[in-house]
C-alpha positions as MATLAB code, in Angstrom:
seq = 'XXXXXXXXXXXXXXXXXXXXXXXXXXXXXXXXXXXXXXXXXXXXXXXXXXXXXXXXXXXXXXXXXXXXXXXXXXXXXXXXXXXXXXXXXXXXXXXXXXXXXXXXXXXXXXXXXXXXXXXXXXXXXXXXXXXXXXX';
ca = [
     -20.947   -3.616    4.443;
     -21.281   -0.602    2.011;
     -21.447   -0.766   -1.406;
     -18.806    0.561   -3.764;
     -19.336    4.271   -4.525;
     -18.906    5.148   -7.874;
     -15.410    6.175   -7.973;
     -15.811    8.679  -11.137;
     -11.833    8.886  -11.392;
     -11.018   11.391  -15.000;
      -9.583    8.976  -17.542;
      -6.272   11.353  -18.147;
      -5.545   11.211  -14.110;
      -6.202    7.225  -15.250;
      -4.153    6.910  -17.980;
      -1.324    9.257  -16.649;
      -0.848    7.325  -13.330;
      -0.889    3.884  -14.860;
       2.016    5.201  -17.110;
       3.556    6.480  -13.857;
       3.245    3.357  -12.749;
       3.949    1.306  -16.108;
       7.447    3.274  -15.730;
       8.497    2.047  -12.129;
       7.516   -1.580  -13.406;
       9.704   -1.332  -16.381;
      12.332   -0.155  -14.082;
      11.836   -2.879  -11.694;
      11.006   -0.889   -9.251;
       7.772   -1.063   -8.442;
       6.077   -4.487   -6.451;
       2.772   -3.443   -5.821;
       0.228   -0.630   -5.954;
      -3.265   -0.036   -5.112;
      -5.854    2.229   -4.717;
      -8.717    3.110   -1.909;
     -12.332    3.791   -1.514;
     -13.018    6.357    0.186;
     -12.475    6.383    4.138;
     -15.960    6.899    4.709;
     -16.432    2.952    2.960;
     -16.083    0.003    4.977;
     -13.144    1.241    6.705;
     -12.363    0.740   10.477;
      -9.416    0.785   12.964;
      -9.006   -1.664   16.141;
      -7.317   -0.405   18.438;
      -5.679   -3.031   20.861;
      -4.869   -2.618   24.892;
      -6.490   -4.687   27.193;
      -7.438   -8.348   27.248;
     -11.629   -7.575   26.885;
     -10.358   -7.620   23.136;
      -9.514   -4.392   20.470;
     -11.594   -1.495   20.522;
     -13.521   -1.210   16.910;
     -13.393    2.069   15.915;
     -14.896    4.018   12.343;
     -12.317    4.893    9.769;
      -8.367    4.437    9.227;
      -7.725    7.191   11.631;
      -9.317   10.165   12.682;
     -10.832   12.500    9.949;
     -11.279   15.766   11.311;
      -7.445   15.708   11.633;
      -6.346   13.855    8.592;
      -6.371   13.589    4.869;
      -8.008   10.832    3.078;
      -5.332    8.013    1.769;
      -5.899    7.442   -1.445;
      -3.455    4.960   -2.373;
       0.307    3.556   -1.551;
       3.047    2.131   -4.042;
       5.368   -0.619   -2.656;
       8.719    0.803   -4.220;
      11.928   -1.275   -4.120;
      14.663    1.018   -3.978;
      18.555    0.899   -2.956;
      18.294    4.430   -0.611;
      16.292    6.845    0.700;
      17.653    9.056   -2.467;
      16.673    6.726   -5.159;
      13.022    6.476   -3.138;
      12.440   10.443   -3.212;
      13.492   10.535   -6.652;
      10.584    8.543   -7.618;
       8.821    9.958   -5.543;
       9.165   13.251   -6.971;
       8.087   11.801  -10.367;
       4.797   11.024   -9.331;
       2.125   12.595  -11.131;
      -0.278   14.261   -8.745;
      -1.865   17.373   -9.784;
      -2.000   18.581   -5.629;
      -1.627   16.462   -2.271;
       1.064   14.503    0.271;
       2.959   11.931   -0.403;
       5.077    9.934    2.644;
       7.613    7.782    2.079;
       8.413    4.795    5.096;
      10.855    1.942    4.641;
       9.588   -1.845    4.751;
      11.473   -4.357    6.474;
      11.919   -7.533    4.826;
      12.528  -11.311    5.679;
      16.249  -10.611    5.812;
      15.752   -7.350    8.069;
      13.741   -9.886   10.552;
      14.999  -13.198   10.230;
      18.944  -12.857   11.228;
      18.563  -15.025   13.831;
      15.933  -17.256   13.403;
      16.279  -20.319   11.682;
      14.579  -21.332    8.791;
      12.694  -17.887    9.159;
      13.420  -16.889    5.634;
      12.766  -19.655    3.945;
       9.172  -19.778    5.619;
       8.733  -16.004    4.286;
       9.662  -16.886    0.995;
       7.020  -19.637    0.404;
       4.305  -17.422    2.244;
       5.522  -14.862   -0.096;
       4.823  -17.517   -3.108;
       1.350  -18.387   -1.361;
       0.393  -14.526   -1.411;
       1.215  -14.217   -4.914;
      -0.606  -17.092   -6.180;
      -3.709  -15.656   -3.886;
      -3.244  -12.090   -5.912;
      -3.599  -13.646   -9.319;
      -6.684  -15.469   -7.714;
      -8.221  -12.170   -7.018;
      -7.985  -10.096   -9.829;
     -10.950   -9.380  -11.183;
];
């Protein structure tokens, strides 16, 4: 495994996204966000098809045909409209942005019995493993 690169990141892009993202918090919006490394770090895609096992392949995707992902927000919103407001909001001096739409226990669990309540303690679980990790 690679070592972390120094990220260099300018303190104002720093302190202007973490207000950004201070904002959706207050608003009670916002459940998680993270940063990357670069794709050139540690990053690899298995790609699945046979039974000989997934193919291991360098990088999230291919990069001679696509940006670099720099980071993702997990954004709980009512609509699509209320979702491309925010997006709108954020603070990038250039780039993409993409919006996609999460399913949730009660998108997947209609019919299954005792589905949700399975999701919710494996949701608890993760959380408690997220405070364990913060450095």
């Amino acid at each position: 495994m690679a070592e972390k690169p120094d990220l260099a990141i300018p303190t104002e892009l720093l302190e202007t996204m973490t207000t950004f993202n201070e904002e959706m918090a207050d608003a009670g919006v916002l459940l998680d966000a993270g940063g990357f490394l670069p794709s050139s770090v540690d990053s690899y895609r298995l790609v699945f098809g046979d039974r000989s096992g997934p193919t291991i392949m360098s990088g999230p995707f291919d990069l001679s045909k696509e940006d670099h992902v720099c980071g993702y927000w997990i954004v709980k919103a009512k609509d699509a409209e209320e979702a491309i407001g925010w997006a709108k909001k954020v603070p990038f001096p250039q780039g993409q942005l993409i919006i996609r739409k999460l399913s949730d226990a009660c998108d997947l669990g209609k019919g299954s019995p005792g589905f949700i309540e399975r999701q919710k303690r494996l949701r608890t679980k993760l959380l408690e493993n997220l405070r364990a990790a913060e450095c």
